[in-house]
PDB file of C-alpha atoms in Angstrom:
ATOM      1  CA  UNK A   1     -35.944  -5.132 -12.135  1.00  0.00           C
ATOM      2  CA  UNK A   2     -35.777  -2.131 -14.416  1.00  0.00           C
ATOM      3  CA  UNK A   3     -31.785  -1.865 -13.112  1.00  0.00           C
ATOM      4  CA  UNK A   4     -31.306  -5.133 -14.272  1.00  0.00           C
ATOM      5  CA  UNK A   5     -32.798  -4.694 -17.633  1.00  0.00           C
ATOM      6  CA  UNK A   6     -31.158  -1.722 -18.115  1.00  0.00           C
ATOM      7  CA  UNK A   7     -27.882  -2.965 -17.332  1.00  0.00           C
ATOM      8  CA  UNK A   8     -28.408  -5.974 -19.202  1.00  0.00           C
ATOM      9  CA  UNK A   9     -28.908  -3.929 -22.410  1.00  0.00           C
ATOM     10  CA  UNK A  10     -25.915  -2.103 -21.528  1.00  0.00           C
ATOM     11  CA  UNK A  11     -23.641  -5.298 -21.596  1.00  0.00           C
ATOM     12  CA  UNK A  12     -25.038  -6.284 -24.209  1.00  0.00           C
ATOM     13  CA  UNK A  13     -24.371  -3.229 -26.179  1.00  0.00           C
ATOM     14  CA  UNK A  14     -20.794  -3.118 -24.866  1.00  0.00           C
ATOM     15  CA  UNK A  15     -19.958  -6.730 -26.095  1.00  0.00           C
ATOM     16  CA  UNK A  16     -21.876  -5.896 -29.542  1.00  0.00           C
ATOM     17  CA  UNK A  17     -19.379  -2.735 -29.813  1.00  0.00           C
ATOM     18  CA  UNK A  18     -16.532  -3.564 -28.484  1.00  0.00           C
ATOM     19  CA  UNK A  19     -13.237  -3.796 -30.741  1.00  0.00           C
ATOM     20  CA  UNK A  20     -12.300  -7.314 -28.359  1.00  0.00           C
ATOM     21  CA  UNK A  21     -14.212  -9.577 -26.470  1.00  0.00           C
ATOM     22  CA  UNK A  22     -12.427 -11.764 -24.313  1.00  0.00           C
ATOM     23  CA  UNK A  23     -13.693 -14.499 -22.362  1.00  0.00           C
ATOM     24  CA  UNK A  24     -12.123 -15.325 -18.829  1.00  0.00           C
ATOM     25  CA  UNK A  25     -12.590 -18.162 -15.650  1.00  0.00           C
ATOM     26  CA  UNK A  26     -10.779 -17.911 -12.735  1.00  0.00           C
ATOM     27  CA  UNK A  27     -10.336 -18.556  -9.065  1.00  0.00           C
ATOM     28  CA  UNK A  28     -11.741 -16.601  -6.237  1.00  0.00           C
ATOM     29  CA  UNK A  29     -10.530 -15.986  -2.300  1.00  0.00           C
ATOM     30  CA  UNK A  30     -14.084 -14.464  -0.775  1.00  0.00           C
ATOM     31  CA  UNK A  31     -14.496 -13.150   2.752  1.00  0.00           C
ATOM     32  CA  UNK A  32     -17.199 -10.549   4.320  1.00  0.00           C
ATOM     33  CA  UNK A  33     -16.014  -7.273   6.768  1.00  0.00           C
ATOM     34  CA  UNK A  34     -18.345  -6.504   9.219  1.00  0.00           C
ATOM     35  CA  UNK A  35     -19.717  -3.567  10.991  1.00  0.00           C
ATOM     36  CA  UNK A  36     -21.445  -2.595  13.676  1.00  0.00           C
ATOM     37  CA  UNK A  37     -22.410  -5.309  16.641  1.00  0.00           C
ATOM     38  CA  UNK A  38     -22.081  -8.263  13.470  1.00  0.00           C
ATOM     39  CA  UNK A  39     -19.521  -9.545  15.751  1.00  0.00           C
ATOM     40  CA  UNK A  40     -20.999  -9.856  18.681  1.00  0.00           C
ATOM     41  CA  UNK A  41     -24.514 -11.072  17.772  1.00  0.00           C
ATOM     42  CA  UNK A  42     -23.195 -13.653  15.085  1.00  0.00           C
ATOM     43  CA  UNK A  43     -19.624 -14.846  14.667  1.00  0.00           C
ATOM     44  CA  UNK A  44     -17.260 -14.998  17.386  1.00  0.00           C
ATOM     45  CA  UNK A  45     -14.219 -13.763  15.421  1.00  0.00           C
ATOM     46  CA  UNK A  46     -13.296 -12.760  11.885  1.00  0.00           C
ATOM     47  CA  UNK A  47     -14.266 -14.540   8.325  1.00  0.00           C
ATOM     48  CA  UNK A  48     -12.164 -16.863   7.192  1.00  0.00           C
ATOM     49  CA  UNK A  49     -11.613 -17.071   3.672  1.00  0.00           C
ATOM     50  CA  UNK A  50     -13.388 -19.140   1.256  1.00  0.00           C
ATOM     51  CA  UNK A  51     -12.659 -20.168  -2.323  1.00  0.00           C
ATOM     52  CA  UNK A  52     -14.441 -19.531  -5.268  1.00  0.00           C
ATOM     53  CA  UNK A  53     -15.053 -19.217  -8.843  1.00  0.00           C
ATOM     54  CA  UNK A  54     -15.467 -17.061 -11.724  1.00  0.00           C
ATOM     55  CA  UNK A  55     -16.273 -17.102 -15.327  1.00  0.00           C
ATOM     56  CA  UNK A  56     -17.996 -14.926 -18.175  1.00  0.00           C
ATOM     57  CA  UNK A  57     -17.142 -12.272 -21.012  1.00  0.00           C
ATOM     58  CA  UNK A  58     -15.535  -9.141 -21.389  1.00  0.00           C
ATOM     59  CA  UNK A  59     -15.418  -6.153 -23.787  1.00  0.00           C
ATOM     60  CA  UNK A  60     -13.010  -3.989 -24.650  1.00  0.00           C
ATOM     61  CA  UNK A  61     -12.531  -0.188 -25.841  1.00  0.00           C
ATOM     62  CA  UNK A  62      -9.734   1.576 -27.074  1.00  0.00           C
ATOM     63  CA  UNK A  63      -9.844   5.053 -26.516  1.00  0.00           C
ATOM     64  CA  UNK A  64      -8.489   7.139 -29.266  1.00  0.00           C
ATOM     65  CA  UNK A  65      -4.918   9.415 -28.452  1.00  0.00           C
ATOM     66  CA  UNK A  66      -4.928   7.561 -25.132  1.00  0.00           C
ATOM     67  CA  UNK A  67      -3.243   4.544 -23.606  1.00  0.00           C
ATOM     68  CA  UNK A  68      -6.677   4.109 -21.932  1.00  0.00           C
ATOM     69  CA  UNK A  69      -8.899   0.740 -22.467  1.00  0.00           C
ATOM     70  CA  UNK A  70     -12.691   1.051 -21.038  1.00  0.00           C
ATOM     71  CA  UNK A  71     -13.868  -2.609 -19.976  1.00  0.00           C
ATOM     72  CA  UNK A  72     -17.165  -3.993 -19.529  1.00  0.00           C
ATOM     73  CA  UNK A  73     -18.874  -7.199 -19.240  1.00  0.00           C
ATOM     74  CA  UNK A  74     -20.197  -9.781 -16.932  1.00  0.00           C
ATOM     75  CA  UNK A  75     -19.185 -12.444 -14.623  1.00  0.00           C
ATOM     76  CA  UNK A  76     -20.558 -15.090 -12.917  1.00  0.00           C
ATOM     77  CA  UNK A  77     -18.620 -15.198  -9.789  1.00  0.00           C
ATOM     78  CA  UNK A  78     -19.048 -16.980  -6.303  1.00  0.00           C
ATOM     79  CA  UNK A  79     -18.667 -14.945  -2.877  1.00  0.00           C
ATOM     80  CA  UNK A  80     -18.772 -15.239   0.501  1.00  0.00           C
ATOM     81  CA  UNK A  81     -16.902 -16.272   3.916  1.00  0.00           C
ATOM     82  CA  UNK A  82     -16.593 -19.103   6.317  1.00  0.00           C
ATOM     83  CA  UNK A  83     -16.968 -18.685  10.256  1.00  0.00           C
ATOM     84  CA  UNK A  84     -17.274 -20.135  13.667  1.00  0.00           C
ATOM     85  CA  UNK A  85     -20.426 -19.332  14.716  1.00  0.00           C
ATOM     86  CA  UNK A  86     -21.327 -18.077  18.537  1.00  0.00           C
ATOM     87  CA  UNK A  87     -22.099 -20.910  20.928  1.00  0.00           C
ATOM     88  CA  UNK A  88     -24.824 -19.252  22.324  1.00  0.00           C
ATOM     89  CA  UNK A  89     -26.539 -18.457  18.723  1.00  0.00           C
ATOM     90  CA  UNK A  90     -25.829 -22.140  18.128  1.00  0.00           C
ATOM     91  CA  UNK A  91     -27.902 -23.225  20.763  1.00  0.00           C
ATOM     92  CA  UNK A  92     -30.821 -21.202  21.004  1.00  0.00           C
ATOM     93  CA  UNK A  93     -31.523 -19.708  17.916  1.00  0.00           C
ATOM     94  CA  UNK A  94     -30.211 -22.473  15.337  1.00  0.00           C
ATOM     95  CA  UNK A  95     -30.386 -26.087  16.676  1.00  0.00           C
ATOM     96  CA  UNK A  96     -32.151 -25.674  19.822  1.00  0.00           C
ATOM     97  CA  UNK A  97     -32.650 -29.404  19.465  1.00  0.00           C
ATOM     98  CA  UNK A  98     -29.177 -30.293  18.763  1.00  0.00           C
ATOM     99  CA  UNK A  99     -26.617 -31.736  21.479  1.00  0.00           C
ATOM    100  CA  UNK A 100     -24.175 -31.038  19.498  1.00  0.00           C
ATOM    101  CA  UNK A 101     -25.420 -27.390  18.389  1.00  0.00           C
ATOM    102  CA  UNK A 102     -24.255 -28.618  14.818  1.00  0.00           C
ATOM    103  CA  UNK A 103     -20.903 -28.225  13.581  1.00  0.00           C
ATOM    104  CA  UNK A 104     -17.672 -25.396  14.442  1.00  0.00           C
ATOM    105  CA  UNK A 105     -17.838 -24.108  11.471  1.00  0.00           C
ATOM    106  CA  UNK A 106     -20.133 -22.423   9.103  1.00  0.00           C
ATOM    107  CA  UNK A 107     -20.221 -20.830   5.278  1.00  0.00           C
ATOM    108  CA  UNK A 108     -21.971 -17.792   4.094  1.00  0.00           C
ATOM    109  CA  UNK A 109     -22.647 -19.204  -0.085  1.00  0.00           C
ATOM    110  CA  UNK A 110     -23.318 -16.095  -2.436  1.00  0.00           C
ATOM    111  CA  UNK A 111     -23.811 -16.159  -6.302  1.00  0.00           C
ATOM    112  CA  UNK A 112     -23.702 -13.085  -7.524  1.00  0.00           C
ATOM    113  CA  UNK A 113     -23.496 -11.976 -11.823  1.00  0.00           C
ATOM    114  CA  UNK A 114     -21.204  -9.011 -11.599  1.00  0.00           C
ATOM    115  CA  UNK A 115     -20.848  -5.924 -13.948  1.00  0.00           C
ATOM    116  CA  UNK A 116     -17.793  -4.192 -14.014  1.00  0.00           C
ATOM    117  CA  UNK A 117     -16.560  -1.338 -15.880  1.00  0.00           C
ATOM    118  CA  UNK A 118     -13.101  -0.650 -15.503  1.00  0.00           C
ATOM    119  CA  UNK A 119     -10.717   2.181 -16.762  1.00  0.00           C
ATOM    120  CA  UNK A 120      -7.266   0.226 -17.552  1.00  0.00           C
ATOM    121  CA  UNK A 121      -3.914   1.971 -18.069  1.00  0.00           C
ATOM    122  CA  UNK A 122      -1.104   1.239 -20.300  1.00  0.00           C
ATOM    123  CA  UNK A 123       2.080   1.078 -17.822  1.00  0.00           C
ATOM    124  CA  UNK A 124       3.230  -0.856 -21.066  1.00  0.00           C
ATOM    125  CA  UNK A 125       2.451  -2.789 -24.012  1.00  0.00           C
ATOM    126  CA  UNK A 126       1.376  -5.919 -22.268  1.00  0.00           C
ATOM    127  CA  UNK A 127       0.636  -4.506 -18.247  1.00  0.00           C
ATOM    128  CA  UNK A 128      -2.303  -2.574 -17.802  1.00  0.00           C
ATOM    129  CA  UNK A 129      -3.510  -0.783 -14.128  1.00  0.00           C
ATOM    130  CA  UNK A 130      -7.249  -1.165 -13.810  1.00  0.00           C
ATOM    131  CA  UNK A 131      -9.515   0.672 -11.940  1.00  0.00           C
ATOM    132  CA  UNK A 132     -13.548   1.219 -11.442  1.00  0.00           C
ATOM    133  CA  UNK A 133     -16.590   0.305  -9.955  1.00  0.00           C
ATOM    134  CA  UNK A 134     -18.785  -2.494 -10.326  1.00  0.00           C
ATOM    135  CA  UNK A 135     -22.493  -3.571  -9.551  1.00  0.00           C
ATOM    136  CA  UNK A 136     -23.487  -7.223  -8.590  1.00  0.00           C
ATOM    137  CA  UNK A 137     -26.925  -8.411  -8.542  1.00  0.00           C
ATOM    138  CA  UNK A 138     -27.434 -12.031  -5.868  1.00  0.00           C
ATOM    139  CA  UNK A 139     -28.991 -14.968  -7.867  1.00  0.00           C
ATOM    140  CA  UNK A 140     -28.373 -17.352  -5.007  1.00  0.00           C
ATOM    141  CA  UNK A 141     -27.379 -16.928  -1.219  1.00  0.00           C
ATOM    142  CA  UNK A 142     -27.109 -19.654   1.584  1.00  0.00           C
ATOM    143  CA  UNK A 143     -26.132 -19.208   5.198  1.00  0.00           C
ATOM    144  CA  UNK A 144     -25.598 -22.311   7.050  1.00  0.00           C
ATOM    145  CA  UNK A 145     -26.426 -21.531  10.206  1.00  0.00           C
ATOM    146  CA  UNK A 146     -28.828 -18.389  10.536  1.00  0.00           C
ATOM    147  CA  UNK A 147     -31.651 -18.331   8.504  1.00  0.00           C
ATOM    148  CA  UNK A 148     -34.481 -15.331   7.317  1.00  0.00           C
ATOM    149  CA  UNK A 149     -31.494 -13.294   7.407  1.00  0.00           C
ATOM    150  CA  UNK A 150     -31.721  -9.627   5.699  1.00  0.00           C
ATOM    151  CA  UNK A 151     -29.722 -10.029   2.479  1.00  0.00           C
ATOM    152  CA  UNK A 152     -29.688  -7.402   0.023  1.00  0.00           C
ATOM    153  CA  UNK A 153     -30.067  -8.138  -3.532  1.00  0.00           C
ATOM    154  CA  UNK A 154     -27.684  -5.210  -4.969  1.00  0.00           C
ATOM    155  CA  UNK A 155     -24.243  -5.155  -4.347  1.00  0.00           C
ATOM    156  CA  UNK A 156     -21.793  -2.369  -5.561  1.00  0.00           C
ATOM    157  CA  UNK A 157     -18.068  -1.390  -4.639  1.00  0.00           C
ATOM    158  CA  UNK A 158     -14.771  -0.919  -6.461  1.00  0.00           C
ATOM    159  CA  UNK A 159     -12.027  -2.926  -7.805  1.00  0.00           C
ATOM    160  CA  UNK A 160      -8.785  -2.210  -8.305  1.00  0.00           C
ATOM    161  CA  UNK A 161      -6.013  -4.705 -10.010  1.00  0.00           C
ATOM    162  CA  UNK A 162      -3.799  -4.900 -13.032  1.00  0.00           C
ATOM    163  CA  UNK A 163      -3.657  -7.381 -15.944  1.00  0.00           C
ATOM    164  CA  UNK A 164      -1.023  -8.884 -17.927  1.00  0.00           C
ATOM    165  CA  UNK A 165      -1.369  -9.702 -21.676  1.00  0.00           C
ATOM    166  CA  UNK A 166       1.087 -12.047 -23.977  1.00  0.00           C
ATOM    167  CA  UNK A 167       0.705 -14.162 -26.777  1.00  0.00           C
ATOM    168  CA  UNK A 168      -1.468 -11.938 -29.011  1.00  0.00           C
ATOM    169  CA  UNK A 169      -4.843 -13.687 -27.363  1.00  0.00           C
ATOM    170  CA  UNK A 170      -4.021 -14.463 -23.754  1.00  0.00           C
ATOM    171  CA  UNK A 171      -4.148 -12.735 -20.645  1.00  0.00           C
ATOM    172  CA  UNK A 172      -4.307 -13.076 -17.264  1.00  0.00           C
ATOM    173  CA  UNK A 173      -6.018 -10.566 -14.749  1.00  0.00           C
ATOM    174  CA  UNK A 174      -5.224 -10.321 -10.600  1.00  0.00           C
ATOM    175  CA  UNK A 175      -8.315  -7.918  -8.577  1.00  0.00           C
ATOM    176  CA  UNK A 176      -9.379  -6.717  -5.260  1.00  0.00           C
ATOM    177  CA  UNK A 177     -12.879  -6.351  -5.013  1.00  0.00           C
ATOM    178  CA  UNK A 178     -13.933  -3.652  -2.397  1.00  0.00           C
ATOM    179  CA  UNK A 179     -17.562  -4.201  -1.940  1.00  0.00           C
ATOM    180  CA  UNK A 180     -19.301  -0.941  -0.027  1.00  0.00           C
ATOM    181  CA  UNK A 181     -22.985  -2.778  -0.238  1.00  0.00           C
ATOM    182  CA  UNK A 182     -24.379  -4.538   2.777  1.00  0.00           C
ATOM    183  CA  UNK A 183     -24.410  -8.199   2.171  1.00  0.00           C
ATOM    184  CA  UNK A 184     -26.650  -9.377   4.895  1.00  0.00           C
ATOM    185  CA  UNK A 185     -28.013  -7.407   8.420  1.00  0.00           C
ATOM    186  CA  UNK A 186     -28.420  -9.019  11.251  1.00  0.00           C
ATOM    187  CA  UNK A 187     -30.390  -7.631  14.459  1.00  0.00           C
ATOM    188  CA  UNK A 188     -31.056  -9.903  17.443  1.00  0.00           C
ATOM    189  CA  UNK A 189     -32.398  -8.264  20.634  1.00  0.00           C
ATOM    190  CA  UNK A 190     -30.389  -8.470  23.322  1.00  0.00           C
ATOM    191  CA  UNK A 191     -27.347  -9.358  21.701  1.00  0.00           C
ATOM    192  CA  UNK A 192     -26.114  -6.854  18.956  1.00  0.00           C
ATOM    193  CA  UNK A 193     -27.109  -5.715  15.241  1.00  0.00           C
ATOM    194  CA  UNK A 194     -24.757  -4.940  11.942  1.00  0.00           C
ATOM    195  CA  UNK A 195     -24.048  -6.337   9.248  1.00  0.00           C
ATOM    196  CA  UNK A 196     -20.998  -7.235   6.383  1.00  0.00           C
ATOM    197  CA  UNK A 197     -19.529  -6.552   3.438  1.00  0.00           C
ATOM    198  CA  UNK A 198     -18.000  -8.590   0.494  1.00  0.00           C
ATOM    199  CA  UNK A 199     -14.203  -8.497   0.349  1.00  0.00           C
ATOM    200  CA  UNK A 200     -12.530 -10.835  -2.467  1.00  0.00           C
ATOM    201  CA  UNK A 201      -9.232 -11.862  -4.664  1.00  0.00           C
ATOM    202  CA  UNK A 202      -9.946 -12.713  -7.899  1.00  0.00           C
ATOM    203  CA  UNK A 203      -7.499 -14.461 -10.028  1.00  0.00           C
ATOM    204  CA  UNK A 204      -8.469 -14.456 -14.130  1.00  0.00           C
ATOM    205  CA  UNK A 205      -7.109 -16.355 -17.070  1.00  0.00           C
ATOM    206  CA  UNK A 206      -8.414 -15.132 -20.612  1.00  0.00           C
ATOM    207  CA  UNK A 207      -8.693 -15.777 -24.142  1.00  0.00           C
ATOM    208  CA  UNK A 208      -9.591 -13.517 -26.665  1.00  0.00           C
ATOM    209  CA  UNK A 209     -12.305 -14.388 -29.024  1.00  0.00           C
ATOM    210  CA  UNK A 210     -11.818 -11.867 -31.724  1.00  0.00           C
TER     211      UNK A 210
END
C-alpha cells in the first residue's frame, strides 16, 4: 500500500511538472509465457492471444543539451491470454459435475493501472526510440476455469517501442511489454507447478493537452 501511495504521488508530481501532458487510448494484443511445469498442470499448449485496451495520461520531460525525453504517467490497460485448458483439469478439478467439462476454451482477464517511465530518443524530429521499465499494480483478475489461483498483485518488466509524432499535437506510440513478474502460480500435486508471465503489443493514439 505504501508502494502505491508513493507511486501515486510520483505521477502525480510528474504530470504537475511536466512541460506536455498527453493523453492516449489504444489497442492491446495480451498473452502470458510460462515457466516451469505451467504447461503440464494447466494448459495443454501455448496462450493464444487476446485483445485488449488501454487508456490514461502521460507526461513529458525535455532534458536540457539532449535529444532525450523522460516519460511518465499511467495507464489503465487490460492483460491477459486465452487457452485450451487440460481435459483432465477440466474434469476433476473444475466441473467435476459437468458432462461436458465446460467449454474448449478459456481466458485469463487482468486489469492492471500501469506506470511507466520511459527514456525516449530523438532518431528525428518526429520518431522517437523508447525504452524503460514499468510497474503495474492488478485491480481486477478473472480466470475462467481455475479458481483460488496464486496471483500476484505487483507486476514489473520492461518495454521497449518507438513513437511517431505529427501534426504539432498528435502522436501515435507502438510497445512490447516484457513483463518479468509472476502473474499467477499454479501447483497441483501430482501433476506439475509454475507459473506465467505477461507478454503484450500495445498500440497508442495520442493527443496532447498542452
Amino acid at each position: 500500500m505504501r508502494l502505491i501511495f508513493f507511486l501515486f504521488l510520483l505521477v502525480q508530481s510528474s504530470l504537475a511538472l511536466a512541460q506536455e501532458v498527453w493523453v492516449h487510448a489504444g489497442g492491446v494484443l495480451s498473452t502470458l509465457r510460462t515457466s516451469g511445469d505451467y504447461n503440464v498442470a494447466i494448459v495443454d499448449d501455448d496462450y493464444h492471444l487476446k485483445p485488449g485496451y488501454c487508456f490514461g495520461l502521460s507526461g513529458n520531460f525535455k532534458m536540457n543539451y539532449s535529444h532525450t525525453i523522460i516519460q511518465s504517467g499511467f495507464s489503465l490497460i487490460s492483460a491477459g491470454g486465452i487457452y485450451h485448458p487440460y481435459e483432465d483439469i477440466r474434469k476433476t478439478l473444475i466441473h467435476p459435475d459437468d458432462p461436458l467439462f465446460g467449454p474448449r476454451f478459456a481466458a485469463v482477464d487482468l486489469i492492471y493501472i500501469k506506470v511507466p517511465v520511459l527514456a525516449m530518443f530523438m532518431v528525428n524530429e518526429s520518431l522517437y526510440f523508447n525504452l524503460g521499465p514499468y510497474a503495474g499494480f492488478l485491480i481486477d483478475y478473472e480466470n475462467e476455469y481455475v479458481k483460488n489461483m496464486k496471483t500476484n498483485s505487483v507486476d514489473y518488466g520492461v518495454i521497449v517501442g518507438s513513437s511517431v509524432y505529427f501534426a504539432k499535437r498528435f502522436g501515435t506510440s507502438l510497445y512490447y511489454q516484457f513483463g518479468l513478474g509472476k502473474v499467477e502460480t499454479v501447483k497441483i500435486k501430482g501433476i506439475g507447478q509454475g507459473s506465467n508471465h505477461n507478454s503484450l503489443i500495445e498500440l497508442q493514439l495520442s493527443y496532447k493537452l498542452f
